[in-house]
Coordinates of C-alpha atoms (C1' of nucleotides) in Angstrom, one line a residue:
Chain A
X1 CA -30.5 17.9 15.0
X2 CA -33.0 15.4 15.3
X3 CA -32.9 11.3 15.4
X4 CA -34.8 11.4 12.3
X5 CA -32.2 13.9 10.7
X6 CA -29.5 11.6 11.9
X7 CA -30.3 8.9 9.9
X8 CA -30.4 10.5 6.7
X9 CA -27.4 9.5 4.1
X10 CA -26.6 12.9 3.5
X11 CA -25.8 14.1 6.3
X12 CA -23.7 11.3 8.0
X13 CA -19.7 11.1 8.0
X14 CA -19.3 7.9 7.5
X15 CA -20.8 7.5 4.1
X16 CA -18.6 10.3 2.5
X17 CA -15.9 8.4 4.2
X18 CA -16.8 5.1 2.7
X19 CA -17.1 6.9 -1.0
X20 CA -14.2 8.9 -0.6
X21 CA -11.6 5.8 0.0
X22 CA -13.2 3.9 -2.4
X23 CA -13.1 6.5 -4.6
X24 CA -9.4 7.2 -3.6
X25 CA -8.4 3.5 -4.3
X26 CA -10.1 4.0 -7.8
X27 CA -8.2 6.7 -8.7
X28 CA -4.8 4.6 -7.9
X29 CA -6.1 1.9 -9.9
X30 CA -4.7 2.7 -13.3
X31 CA -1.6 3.7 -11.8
X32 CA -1.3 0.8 -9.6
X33 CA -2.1 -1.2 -12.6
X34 CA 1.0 -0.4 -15.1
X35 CA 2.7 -1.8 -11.9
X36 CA 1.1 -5.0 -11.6
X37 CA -0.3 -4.4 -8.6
X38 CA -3.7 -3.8 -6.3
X39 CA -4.2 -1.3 -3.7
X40 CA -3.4 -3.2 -0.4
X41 CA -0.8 -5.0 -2.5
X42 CA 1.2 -1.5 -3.0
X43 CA 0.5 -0.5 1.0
X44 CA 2.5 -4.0 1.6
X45 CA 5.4 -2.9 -1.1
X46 CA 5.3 0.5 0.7
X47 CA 5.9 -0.9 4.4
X48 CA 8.8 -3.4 2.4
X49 CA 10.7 -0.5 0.4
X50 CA 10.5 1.6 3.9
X51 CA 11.7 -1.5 5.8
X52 CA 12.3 -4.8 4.5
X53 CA 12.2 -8.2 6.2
X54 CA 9.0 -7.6 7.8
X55 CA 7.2 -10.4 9.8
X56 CA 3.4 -10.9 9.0
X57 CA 2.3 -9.4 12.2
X58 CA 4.4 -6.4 11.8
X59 CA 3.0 -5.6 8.2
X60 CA -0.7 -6.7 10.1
X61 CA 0.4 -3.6 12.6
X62 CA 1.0 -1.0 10.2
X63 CA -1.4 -1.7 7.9
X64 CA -4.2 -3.0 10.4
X65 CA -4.6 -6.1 8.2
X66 CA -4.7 -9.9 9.8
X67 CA -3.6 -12.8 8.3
X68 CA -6.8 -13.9 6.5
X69 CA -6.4 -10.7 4.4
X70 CA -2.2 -10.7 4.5
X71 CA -1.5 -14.8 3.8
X72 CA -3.2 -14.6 0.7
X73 CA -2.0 -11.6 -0.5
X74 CA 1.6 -11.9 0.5
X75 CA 1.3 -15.2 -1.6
X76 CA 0.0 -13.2 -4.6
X77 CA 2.6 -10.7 -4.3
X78 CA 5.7 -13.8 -3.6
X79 CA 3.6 -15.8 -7.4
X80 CA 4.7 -12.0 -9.0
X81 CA 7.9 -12.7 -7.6
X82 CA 7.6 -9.4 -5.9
X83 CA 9.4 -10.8 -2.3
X84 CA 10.0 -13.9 -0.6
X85 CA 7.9 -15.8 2.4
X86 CA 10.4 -17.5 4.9
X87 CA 9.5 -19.0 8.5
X88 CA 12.0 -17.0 11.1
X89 CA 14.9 -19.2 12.1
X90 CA 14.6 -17.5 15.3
X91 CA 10.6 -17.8 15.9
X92 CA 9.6 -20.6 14.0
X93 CA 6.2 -19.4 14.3
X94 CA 6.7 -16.1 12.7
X95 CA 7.1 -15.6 8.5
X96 CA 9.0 -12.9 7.5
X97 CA 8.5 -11.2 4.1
X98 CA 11.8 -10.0 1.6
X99 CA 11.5 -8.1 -1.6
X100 CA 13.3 -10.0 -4.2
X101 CA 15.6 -7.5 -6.9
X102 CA 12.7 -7.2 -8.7
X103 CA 10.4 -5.9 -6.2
X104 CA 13.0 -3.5 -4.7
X105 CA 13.1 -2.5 -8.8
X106 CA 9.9 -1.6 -8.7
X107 CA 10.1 1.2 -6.3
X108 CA 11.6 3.6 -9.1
X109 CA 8.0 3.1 -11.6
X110 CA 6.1 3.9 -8.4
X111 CA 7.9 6.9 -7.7
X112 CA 5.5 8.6 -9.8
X113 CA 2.2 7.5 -8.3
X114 CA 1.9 10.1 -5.2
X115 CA 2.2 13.0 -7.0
X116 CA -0.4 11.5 -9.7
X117 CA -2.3 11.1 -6.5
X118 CA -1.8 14.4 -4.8
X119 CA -2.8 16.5 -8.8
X120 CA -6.0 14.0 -8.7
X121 CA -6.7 15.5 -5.6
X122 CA -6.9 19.3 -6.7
X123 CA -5.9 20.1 -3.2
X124 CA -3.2 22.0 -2.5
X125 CA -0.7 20.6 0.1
X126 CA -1.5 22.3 2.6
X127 CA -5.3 20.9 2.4
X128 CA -3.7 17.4 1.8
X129 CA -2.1 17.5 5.1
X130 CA -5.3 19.2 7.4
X131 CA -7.5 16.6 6.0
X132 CA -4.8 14.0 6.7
X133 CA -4.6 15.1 9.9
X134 CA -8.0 15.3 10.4
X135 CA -8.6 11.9 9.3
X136 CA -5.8 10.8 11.4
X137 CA -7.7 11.7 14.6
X138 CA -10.8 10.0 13.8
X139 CA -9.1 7.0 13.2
X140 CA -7.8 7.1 16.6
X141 CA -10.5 7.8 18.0
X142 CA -12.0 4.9 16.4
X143 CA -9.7 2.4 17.3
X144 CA -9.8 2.9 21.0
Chain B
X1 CA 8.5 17.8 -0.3
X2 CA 10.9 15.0 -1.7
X3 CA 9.4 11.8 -4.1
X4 CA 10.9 10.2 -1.0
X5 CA 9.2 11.8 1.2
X6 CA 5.6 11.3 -0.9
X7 CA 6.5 7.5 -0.6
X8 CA 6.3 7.5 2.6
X9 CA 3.0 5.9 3.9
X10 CA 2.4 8.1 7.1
X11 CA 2.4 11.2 4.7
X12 CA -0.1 10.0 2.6
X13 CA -3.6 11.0 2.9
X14 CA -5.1 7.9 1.4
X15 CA -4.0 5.3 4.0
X16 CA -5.6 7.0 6.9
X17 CA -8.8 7.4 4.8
X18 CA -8.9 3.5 3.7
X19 CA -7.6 2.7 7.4
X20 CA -10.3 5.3 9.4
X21 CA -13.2 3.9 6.8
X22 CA -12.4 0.6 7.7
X23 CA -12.5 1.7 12.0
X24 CA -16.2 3.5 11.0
X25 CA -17.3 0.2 9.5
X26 CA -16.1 -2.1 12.7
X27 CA -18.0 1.1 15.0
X28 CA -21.1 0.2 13.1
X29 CA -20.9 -3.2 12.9
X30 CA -21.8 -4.3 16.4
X31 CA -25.0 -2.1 16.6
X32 CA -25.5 -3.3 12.9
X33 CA -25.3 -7.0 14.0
X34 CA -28.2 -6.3 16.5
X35 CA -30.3 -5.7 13.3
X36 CA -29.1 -8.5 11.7
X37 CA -27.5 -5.7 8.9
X38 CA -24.0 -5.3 7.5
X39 CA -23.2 -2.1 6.9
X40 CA -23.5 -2.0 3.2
X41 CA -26.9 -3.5 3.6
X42 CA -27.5 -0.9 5.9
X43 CA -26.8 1.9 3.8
X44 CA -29.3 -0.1 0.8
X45 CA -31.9 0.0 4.0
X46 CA -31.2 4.1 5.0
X47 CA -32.4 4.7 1.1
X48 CA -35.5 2.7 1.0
X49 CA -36.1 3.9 4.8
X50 CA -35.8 7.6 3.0
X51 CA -37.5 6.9 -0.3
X52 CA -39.1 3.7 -0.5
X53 CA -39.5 1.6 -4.1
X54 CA -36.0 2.6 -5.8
X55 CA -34.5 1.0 -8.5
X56 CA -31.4 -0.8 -8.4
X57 CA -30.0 1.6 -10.8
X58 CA -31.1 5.0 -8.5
X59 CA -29.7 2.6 -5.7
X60 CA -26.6 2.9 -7.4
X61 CA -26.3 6.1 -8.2
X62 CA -27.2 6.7 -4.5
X63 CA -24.4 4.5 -3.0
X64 CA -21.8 4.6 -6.0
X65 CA -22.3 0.6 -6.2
X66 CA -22.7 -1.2 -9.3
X67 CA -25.3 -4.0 -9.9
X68 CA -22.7 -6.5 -9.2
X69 CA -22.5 -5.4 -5.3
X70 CA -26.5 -4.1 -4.8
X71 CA -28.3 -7.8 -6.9
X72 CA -26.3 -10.5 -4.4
X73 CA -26.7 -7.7 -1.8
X74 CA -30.5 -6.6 -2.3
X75 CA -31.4 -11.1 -2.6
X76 CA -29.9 -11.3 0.7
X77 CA -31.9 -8.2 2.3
X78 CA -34.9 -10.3 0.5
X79 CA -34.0 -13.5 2.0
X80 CA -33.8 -11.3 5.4
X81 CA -37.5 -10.3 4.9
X82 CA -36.5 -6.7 4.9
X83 CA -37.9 -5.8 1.3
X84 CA -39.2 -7.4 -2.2
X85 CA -37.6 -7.0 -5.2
X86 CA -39.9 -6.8 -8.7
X87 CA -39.8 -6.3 -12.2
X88 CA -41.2 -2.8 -13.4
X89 CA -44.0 -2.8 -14.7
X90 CA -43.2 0.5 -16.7
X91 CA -39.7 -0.8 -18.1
X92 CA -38.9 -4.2 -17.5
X93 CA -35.4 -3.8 -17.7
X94 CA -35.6 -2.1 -13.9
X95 CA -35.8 -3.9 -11.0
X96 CA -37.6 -2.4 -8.0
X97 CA -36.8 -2.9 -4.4
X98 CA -39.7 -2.0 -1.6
X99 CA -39.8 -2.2 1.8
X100 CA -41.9 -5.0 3.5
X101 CA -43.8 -3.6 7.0
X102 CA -41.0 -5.5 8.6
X103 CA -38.5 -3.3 7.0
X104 CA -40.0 -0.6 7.8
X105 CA -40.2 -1.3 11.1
X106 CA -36.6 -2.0 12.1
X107 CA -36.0 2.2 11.5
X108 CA -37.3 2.4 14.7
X109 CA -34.7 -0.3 16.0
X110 CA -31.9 1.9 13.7
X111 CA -32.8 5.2 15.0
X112 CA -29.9 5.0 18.2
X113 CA -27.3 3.5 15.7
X114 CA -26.2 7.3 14.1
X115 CA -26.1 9.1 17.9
X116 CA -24.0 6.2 19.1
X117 CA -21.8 6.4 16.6
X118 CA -21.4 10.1 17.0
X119 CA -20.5 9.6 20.2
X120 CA -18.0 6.8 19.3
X121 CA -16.2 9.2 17.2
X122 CA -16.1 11.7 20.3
X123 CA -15.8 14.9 17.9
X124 CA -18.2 17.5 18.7
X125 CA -21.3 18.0 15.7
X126 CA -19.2 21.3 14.4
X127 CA -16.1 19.1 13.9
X128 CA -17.8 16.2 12.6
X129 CA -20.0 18.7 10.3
X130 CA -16.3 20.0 9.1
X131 CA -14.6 17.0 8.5
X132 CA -17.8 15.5 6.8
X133 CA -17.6 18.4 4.3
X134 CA -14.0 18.1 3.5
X135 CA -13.8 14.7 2.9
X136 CA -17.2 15.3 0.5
X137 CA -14.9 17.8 -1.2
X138 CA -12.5 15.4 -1.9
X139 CA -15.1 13.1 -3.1
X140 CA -15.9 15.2 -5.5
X141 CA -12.7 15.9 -6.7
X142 CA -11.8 11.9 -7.3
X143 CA -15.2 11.1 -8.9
X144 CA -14.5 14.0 -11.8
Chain C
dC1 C1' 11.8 -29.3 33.5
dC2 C1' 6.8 -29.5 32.4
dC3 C1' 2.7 -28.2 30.7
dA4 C1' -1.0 -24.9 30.3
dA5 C1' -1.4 -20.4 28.3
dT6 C1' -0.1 -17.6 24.7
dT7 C1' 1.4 -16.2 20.2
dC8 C1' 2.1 -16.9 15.6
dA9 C1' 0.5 -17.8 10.4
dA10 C1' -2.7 -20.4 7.9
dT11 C1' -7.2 -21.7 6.8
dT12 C1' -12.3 -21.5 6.2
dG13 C1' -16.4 -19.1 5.2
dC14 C1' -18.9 -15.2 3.8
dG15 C1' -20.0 -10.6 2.1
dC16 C1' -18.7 -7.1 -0.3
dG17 C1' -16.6 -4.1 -4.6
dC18 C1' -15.8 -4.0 -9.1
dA19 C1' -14.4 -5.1 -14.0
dA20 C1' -16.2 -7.6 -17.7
dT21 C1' -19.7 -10.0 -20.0
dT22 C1' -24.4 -11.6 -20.9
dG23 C1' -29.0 -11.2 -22.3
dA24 C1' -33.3 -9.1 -22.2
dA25 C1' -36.0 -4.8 -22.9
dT26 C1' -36.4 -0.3 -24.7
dC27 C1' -35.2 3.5 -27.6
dG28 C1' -34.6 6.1 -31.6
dA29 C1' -32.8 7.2 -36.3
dG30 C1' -34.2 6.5 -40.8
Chain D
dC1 C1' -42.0 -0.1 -38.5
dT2 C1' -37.4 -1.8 -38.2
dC3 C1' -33.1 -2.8 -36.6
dG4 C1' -28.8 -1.3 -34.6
dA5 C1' -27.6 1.2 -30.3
dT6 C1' -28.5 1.8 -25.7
dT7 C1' -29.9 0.8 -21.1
dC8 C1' -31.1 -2.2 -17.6
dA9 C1' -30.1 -6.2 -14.0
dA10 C1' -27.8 -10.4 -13.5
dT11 C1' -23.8 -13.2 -13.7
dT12 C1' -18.9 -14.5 -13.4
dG13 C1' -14.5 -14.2 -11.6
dC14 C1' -11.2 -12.4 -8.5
dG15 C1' -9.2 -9.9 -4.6
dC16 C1' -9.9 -8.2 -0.5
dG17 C1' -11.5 -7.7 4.8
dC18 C1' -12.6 -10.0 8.7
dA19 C1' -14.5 -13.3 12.2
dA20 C1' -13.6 -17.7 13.8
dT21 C1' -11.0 -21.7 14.0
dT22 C1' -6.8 -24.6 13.6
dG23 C1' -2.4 -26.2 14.6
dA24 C1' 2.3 -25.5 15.4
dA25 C1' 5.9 -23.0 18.2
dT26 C1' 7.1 -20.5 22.1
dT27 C1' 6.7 -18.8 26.7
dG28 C1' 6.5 -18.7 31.6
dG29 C1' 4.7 -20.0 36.2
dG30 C1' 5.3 -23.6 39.4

DNA sequence: CCCAATTCAATTGCGCGCAATTGAATCGAG
DNA sequence: CTCGATTCAATTGCGCGCAATTGAATTGGG
């Protein structure tokens, strides 16, 4: 393959890449919408309904996020009274995040979101999980 | 496969997709910075570099970007010196965007970006070639 | 115990993405 | 030829992402 081929659109990974999750966060849109919430917004309420009381670092870890992007967000999210923002007693300089009643509600409407997902896909499980896996590896890759 | 279990963000697929596009973009964006390009404005400059004089609607249709991204996006490459943006002559609704000489010329300066990151992603051509496919299948899918 | 280094979240600034709207130019049915 | 519908780019508004900086709290070496 030549330099010249290599810099054609077409035939690169990373474009596709770049579509495809912005395509992917499209399709969750209207979904994510009857819930009153973004994208990144529901990764956060997905970290919180797994475990809750998380620290802004620890949400920053899972979702590789800093706190320019969390801060704001986690505000948003505490204004929908989705959870709570509290300094640590322990760590004073840490802020730990708590879904409120309402946001550990709203796990049941959500319930139905990643099988929406997963039909939007046309892939079959099986495909799901390769690609997954797949994309899984490049990302580690990347991040080294 | 339980709802629970579909909940659960390691076992989706769109995480790692939003989370490895993300990686590509910080792999690009070093080389990129030697340009004085982000990657989205890279991208605008692979098209012209390909097919110079395209509209900002065949620029979107390209990149899957609306004229809300590519006008602010295409000024800036303007301010940069990279290309001029003018009315069509034909339709004066269009807007057309060529390359100046000294866009042209930084293609030579791009042409080690896509081998680097190739090697960045440390996958051999056949599984990049693979993967690139899928997640173009999957693409598809989501924009039906 | 002290204080320099480190670790936190918050803030600032900027460039996307994208929905929604605007306004100009063109098209096309009648 | 006309005028309503359509097609353009531009604009507005908002929520990310992320680099860089700030300032407070904690840690740890001496």
């Amino acid at each position: 393959m030549s330099t010249e081929d290599l810099l054609r659109l077409d035939l690169q990974l990373c474009f596709p890449l770049y579509a495809a999750s912005r395509a992917m966060v499209q399709a969750y849109t209207p979904l994510l919408a009857k819930l009153g919430l973004t994208y990144p917004q529901y990764l956060v309420m997905l970290v919180l309904w797994e475990t809750d009381g998380v620290t802004v670092k620890e949400l920053g870890e899972k979702l590789y996020l800093d706190s320019g992007t969390l801060t704001p967000l986690l505000k948003r999210l505490e204004a929908l009274g989705m959870l709570r923002r509290e300094r640590s007693k322990e760590d004073a300089r840490s802020v730990t995040a708590s879904l409120t009643p309402q946001g550990r509600a709203l796990r049941r409407k959500a319930a139905s979101v990643p099988e929406a997902i997963v039909c939007r896909t046309g892939l079959t499980l099986e495909e799901l999980a390769r690609l997954r896996r797949d994309v899984l590896k490049l990302f580690e890759k990347l991040s080294k």
